[in-house]
DNA sequence: AATGAATGAGCATTCATTCAT
DNA sequence: TATGAATGAATGCTCATTCAT
């Protein structure tokens, strides 16, 4: 309504914010130049001016979401103590996450979905897993860290899709099994994936 | 091309087949009445006649895919021997699957993730997990079976999205950890999820 | 659901009833073979079998509505006494009608609308006005009866469309003016309109 | 035909004009994005760009029609003289209107009646009645003005729907009765209806 | 006599993108 | 630089009617 806003720095940022809100509310399928322009209260042309394509805008939005989440994860109190029970800590974090920010979790896994078919999003999805691994750095070896990420992803999907309530005890038990290096040694020391160039 | 086909039983089946091909090729986002009508070589109106909505058609197609996959899994030779090494068997099956039918795997996980936003797909996604659990029935307890499914899902996503090659040894090791009941007992005996009525 | 109903007399009647319900609920625009078939719980083909076209079905439904309303009008207690105050009686009937059967009133005037553009409905609309005139027969001359009908139509539209509450006193006053033959004699004794052949 | 017309001011106006022609010719039911685009010789997308919905376009078109008619009414010579015979003047205007612009009259009443089911049209219908009342302002009290409008509406519908020729003498007589305040005083001084905000 | 299948036309609407200003 | 207008393709879906059974 307050239309005449010709000089507007951080308009770009506001568009990204709006895109994130739209995607969180309606899913990636709900993102369009129109919806984001309306949400950001900017003219339609402004979105195409600042972002060459929808994918470009989506990548920017998801990257911002990743950063926010990664920071929250790294700063979570459960991971602070150096000798914390890692399985218990992750199980508690997952529980809080599923409980409090379900929309955010859905967004994260919807990103996974989109990345399956849209190569431009692959690097962002990869960064996502990287955030988690980074938070585990030093607490366990890389192979185990990957296993933990896989288990967390699998459990999250199970809880997001099934009708169950989250059961922290169960999650802790499963993560603990993955952590138990004695049972079977990690056979292959995985190298980091080839980080593709990120934009478009 | 062969247009004058007024009498055509199993037209419905042919539409489902075509939908499955379209989704396998272009993803769920590529499915539309028009694309499926073209693929099945039927008039547009025919697809809307047989399926009241796209979701209905999609569910039918995915249900078919589930059944096919479930059968293949249950009949896979690796799971035949009663005392087989379960971790190794699953790792091999995953490998073969990722190698030979990558499109099918992508489809499966796209279904998983699409169900996040489209409630109509939830029951189908749930059936999907059920197929895997059914294949593991009797080989391990339910809690562990769920853990295995979660780990397999997580690993598949990792391989589908990242740039890695599949490493069977690594997968076997991680699955073996999940199987190692000694490390930590399954705390919560999970009940079956509320299985929604299946046919729409 | 109770599908196998091959022998079903008065199916035709049930279809007409269903059509009337549909039109009353969703308007004439909401009437289609599909909606009426669903409402009547009969197969789609049944509606086209019993009625050659939608117009034919619509005419049958509206004719039934007319008859019902006409009977109610003729039997209304306000018109029973031979020396009743006609203006007051009509005003009260209108009020009750607008109050209790607003849907029915809307239906009646929607018929007017449709008849403007669909000649097949003209005779039915004419019958409608005829019902009212018949109820007034003997109470006043034909010219005045027509004037009363016109005033009632105009007032009904005013109340249906405007935001006003119905004001019986005002309606009575206006109808009384129309009845006051002293003020200006009806100049032209109107003949009955040429009743067109009714079907199609 | 003259396709390459990228710069085209008053495109919006031309679309409204075309819509009015379409509605006048085929009725409100005949209005669609396609018909109006064809009539205006603009691409289909142009109509949806300028008007968010068909209702919005319809309202714009009808509003234009209202304004045109209101002006004609206010400027009609029959109403010019301050002490003119109001009943005779209105009867003559009605006659001319029904004779010369039958399409326009049909449109006006189709609007009235369409508003029954489409709330978006209600304010426009209300404005329509307001135009007539405005033309009578100062010539009679408000209650009588409303009665005149009701009678005119009822008579118009009668003539539009029935097979009669318009009979000016009869109309004059009936309107004169409504005007005859002596017969029964207007009981209720009607307030103006809640005039909805007009521009969408 | 009755009906499910079929169909081609049509519908409102959304869309990413281009372009003239 | 910024943006409203423009556009052609595509979307899901409804429809009256026809037709083979």
PDB file of C-alpha atoms in Angstrom, chain A residues 23-28 103 105-107 109-110 112-113 115-117 122 125-126 141-151 153-155 157-164 167 169-170 172-174 176-181 183-194, chain B residues 23-28 103 106-107 109-117 122 125-126 141-151 153-155 157-164 167 169-170 172-174 176-181 183-188 190-194:
ATOM      1  CA  UNK A  23       8.092 -21.328   1.474  1.00  0.00           C
ATOM      2  CA  UNK A  24       7.653 -22.073   5.142  1.00  0.00           C
ATOM      3  CA  UNK A  25       3.949 -21.480   4.888  1.00  0.00           C
ATOM      4  CA  UNK A  26       2.996 -22.919   1.517  1.00  0.00           C
ATOM      5  CA  UNK A  27       5.915 -25.061   0.536  1.00  0.00           C
ATOM      6  CA  UNK A  28       8.309 -24.643  -2.322  1.00  0.00           C
ATOM      7  CA  UNK A 103       7.580 -25.804  10.021  1.00  0.00           C
ATOM      8  CA  UNK A 105      11.941 -29.010   9.856  1.00  0.00           C
ATOM      9  CA  UNK A 106       9.457 -29.556   7.098  1.00  0.00           C
ATOM     10  CA  UNK A 107      11.163 -26.826   5.147  1.00  0.00           C
ATOM     11  CA  UNK A 109      13.291 -31.819   4.262  1.00  0.00           C
ATOM     12  CA  UNK A 110      11.302 -30.225   1.533  1.00  0.00           C
ATOM     13  CA  UNK A 112      15.892 -32.357   0.175  1.00  0.00           C
ATOM     14  CA  UNK A 113      12.959 -33.192  -2.060  1.00  0.00           C
ATOM     15  CA  UNK A 115      17.185 -31.018  -4.617  1.00  0.00           C
ATOM     16  CA  UNK A 116      16.435 -34.490  -5.909  1.00  0.00           C
ATOM     17  CA  UNK A 117      15.087 -33.028  -9.126  1.00  0.00           C
ATOM     18  CA  UNK A 122      22.022 -29.804  -4.601  1.00  0.00           C
ATOM     19  CA  UNK A 125      21.236 -29.487   0.405  1.00  0.00           C
ATOM     20  CA  UNK A 126      24.803 -30.581   0.801  1.00  0.00           C
ATOM     21  CA  UNK A 141      35.013 -39.635  13.424  1.00  0.00           C
ATOM     22  CA  UNK A 142      33.694 -38.553  10.063  1.00  0.00           C
ATOM     23  CA  UNK A 143      32.238 -41.911   9.114  1.00  0.00           C
ATOM     24  CA  UNK A 144      30.244 -42.047  12.306  1.00  0.00           C
ATOM     25  CA  UNK A 145      29.173 -38.455  11.908  1.00  0.00           C
ATOM     26  CA  UNK A 146      27.731 -39.305   8.523  1.00  0.00           C
ATOM     27  CA  UNK A 147      25.956 -42.259  10.020  1.00  0.00           C
ATOM     28  CA  UNK A 148      24.472 -40.044  12.687  1.00  0.00           C
ATOM     29  CA  UNK A 149      23.245 -37.599  10.092  1.00  0.00           C
ATOM     30  CA  UNK A 150      21.698 -40.429   8.115  1.00  0.00           C
ATOM     31  CA  UNK A 151      19.972 -41.806  11.187  1.00  0.00           C
ATOM     32  CA  UNK A 153      17.358 -37.788   8.711  1.00  0.00           C
ATOM     33  CA  UNK A 154      15.664 -41.148   8.672  1.00  0.00           C
ATOM     34  CA  UNK A 155      14.136 -40.647  12.091  1.00  0.00           C
ATOM     35  CA  UNK A 157      11.221 -38.381   8.173  1.00  0.00           C
ATOM     36  CA  UNK A 158       9.638 -41.181  10.117  1.00  0.00           C
ATOM     37  CA  UNK A 159       8.217 -38.784  12.622  1.00  0.00           C
ATOM     38  CA  UNK A 160       7.222 -36.159  10.137  1.00  0.00           C
ATOM     39  CA  UNK A 161       5.356 -38.610   7.966  1.00  0.00           C
ATOM     40  CA  UNK A 162       4.013 -41.184  10.348  1.00  0.00           C
ATOM     41  CA  UNK A 163       1.351 -40.580  12.891  1.00  0.00           C
ATOM     42  CA  UNK A 164       3.682 -41.175  15.817  1.00  0.00           C
ATOM     43  CA  UNK A 167       9.892 -40.679  21.375  1.00  0.00           C
ATOM     44  CA  UNK A 169      14.195 -42.514  24.327  1.00  0.00           C
ATOM     45  CA  UNK A 170      13.900 -44.469  21.139  1.00  0.00           C
ATOM     46  CA  UNK A 172      18.566 -41.878  21.777  1.00  0.00           C
ATOM     47  CA  UNK A 173      18.865 -45.647  21.675  1.00  0.00           C
ATOM     48  CA  UNK A 174      19.181 -45.755  17.903  1.00  0.00           C
ATOM     49  CA  UNK A 176      23.681 -44.660  20.503  1.00  0.00           C
ATOM     50  CA  UNK A 177      23.888 -47.798  18.388  1.00  0.00           C
ATOM     51  CA  UNK A 178      25.299 -45.808  15.522  1.00  0.00           C
ATOM     52  CA  UNK A 179      27.833 -44.295  17.886  1.00  0.00           C
ATOM     53  CA  UNK A 180      28.963 -47.634  19.197  1.00  0.00           C
ATOM     54  CA  UNK A 181      32.119 -47.976  17.183  1.00  0.00           C
ATOM     55  CA  UNK A 183      30.419 -53.193  17.235  1.00  0.00           C
ATOM     56  CA  UNK A 184      31.803 -52.762  13.783  1.00  0.00           C
ATOM     57  CA  UNK A 185      34.574 -50.470  12.709  1.00  0.00           C
ATOM     58  CA  UNK A 186      33.889 -47.901  10.028  1.00  0.00           C
ATOM     59  CA  UNK A 187      35.309 -49.602   7.028  1.00  0.00           C
ATOM     60  CA  UNK A 188      35.689 -46.788   4.609  1.00  0.00           C
ATOM     61  CA  UNK A 189      36.986 -43.378   5.583  1.00  0.00           C
ATOM     62  CA  UNK A 190      34.762 -41.244   3.467  1.00  0.00           C
ATOM     63  CA  UNK A 191      36.216 -38.256   1.775  1.00  0.00           C
ATOM     64  CA  UNK A 192      34.298 -34.997   1.707  1.00  0.00           C
ATOM     65  CA  UNK A 193      32.006 -34.793  -1.257  1.00  0.00           C
ATOM     66  CA  UNK A 194      33.039 -32.691  -4.222  1.00  0.00           C
TER      67      UNK A 194
ATOM     68  CA  UNK B  23       6.750 -39.191 -12.656  1.00  0.00           C
ATOM     69  CA  UNK B  24       9.789 -41.396 -12.996  1.00  0.00           C
ATOM     70  CA  UNK B  25      11.097 -39.252 -15.786  1.00  0.00           C
ATOM     71  CA  UNK B  26      10.203 -35.725 -14.746  1.00  0.00           C
ATOM     72  CA  UNK B  27       9.362 -35.960 -11.090  1.00  0.00           C
ATOM     73  CA  UNK B  28       6.095 -35.427  -9.344  1.00  0.00           C
ATOM     74  CA  UNK B 103      15.017 -43.387 -11.202  1.00  0.00           C
ATOM     75  CA  UNK B 106      14.452 -41.090  -6.674  1.00  0.00           C
ATOM     76  CA  UNK B 107      10.764 -41.611  -7.186  1.00  0.00           C
ATOM     77  CA  UNK B 109      12.094 -40.648  -1.918  1.00  0.00           C
ATOM     78  CA  UNK B 110      10.390 -37.935  -3.804  1.00  0.00           C
ATOM     79  CA  UNK B 111       7.173 -39.542  -2.676  1.00  0.00           C
ATOM     80  CA  UNK B 112       8.377 -39.570   0.900  1.00  0.00           C
ATOM     81  CA  UNK B 113       9.160 -35.919   0.814  1.00  0.00           C
ATOM     82  CA  UNK B 114       6.216 -34.787  -1.228  1.00  0.00           C
ATOM     83  CA  UNK B 115       4.006 -36.370   1.387  1.00  0.00           C
ATOM     84  CA  UNK B 116       5.296 -33.734   3.771  1.00  0.00           C
ATOM     85  CA  UNK B 117       3.118 -31.130   2.103  1.00  0.00           C
ATOM     86  CA  UNK B 122       0.813 -39.659   3.613  1.00  0.00           C
ATOM     87  CA  UNK B 125       4.334 -43.058   2.143  1.00  0.00           C
ATOM     88  CA  UNK B 126       3.400 -44.971   5.231  1.00  0.00           C
ATOM     89  CA  UNK B 141      12.384 -56.873  16.505  1.00  0.00           C
ATOM     90  CA  UNK B 142      10.134 -54.047  15.419  1.00  0.00           C
ATOM     91  CA  UNK B 143      12.139 -51.296  17.068  1.00  0.00           C
ATOM     92  CA  UNK B 144      15.275 -52.408  15.299  1.00  0.00           C
ATOM     93  CA  UNK B 145      13.411 -52.787  12.021  1.00  0.00           C
ATOM     94  CA  UNK B 146      12.345 -49.192  12.284  1.00  0.00           C
ATOM     95  CA  UNK B 147      15.881 -48.168  12.989  1.00  0.00           C
ATOM     96  CA  UNK B 148      17.077 -50.040   9.934  1.00  0.00           C
ATOM     97  CA  UNK B 149      14.483 -48.342   7.775  1.00  0.00           C
ATOM     98  CA  UNK B 150      15.529 -44.969   9.140  1.00  0.00           C
ATOM     99  CA  UNK B 151      19.188 -45.679   8.456  1.00  0.00           C
ATOM    100  CA  UNK B 153      16.405 -43.864   4.220  1.00  0.00           C
ATOM    101  CA  UNK B 154      19.087 -41.573   5.533  1.00  0.00           C
ATOM    102  CA  UNK B 155      21.806 -43.317   3.566  1.00  0.00           C
ATOM    103  CA  UNK B 157      19.187 -39.634   0.642  1.00  0.00           C
ATOM    104  CA  UNK B 158      22.851 -39.057   1.293  1.00  0.00           C
ATOM    105  CA  UNK B 159      23.827 -40.933  -1.819  1.00  0.00           C
ATOM    106  CA  UNK B 160      21.100 -39.497  -3.956  1.00  0.00           C
ATOM    107  CA  UNK B 161      21.914 -35.949  -3.041  1.00  0.00           C
ATOM    108  CA  UNK B 162      25.622 -35.938  -2.465  1.00  0.00           C
ATOM    109  CA  UNK B 163      28.207 -36.513  -5.104  1.00  0.00           C
ATOM    110  CA  UNK B 164      29.468 -39.791  -3.621  1.00  0.00           C
ATOM    111  CA  UNK B 167      30.006 -47.633  -0.794  1.00  0.00           C
ATOM    112  CA  UNK B 169      31.008 -51.612   2.910  1.00  0.00           C
ATOM    113  CA  UNK B 170      30.169 -48.421   4.676  1.00  0.00           C
ATOM    114  CA  UNK B 172      26.917 -52.534   5.758  1.00  0.00           C
ATOM    115  CA  UNK B 173      28.890 -51.255   8.718  1.00  0.00           C
ATOM    116  CA  UNK B 174      26.301 -48.643   9.653  1.00  0.00           C
ATOM    117  CA  UNK B 176      25.313 -53.558  11.409  1.00  0.00           C
ATOM    118  CA  UNK B 177      25.641 -51.002  14.169  1.00  0.00           C
ATOM    119  CA  UNK B 178      21.911 -50.479  14.155  1.00  0.00           C
ATOM    120  CA  UNK B 179      21.429 -54.205  14.346  1.00  0.00           C
ATOM    121  CA  UNK B 180      23.726 -54.613  17.328  1.00  0.00           C
ATOM    122  CA  UNK B 181      21.134 -54.898  20.014  1.00  0.00           C
ATOM    123  CA  UNK B 183      24.946 -51.963  22.612  1.00  0.00           C
ATOM    124  CA  UNK B 184      21.763 -50.452  23.826  1.00  0.00           C
ATOM    125  CA  UNK B 185      18.442 -52.186  24.247  1.00  0.00           C
ATOM    126  CA  UNK B 186      15.464 -50.816  22.343  1.00  0.00           C
ATOM    127  CA  UNK B 187      13.794 -48.748  24.960  1.00  0.00           C
ATOM    128  CA  UNK B 188      10.358 -48.239  23.571  1.00  0.00           C
ATOM    129  CA  UNK B 190       6.817 -48.982  19.170  1.00  0.00           C
ATOM    130  CA  UNK B 191       3.288 -49.745  18.249  1.00  0.00           C
ATOM    131  CA  UNK B 192       2.275 -49.881  14.636  1.00  0.00           C
ATOM    132  CA  UNK B 193       1.295 -46.494  13.312  1.00  0.00           C
ATOM    133  CA  UNK B 194      -2.391 -45.769  12.759  1.00  0.00           C
TER     134      UNK B 194
END
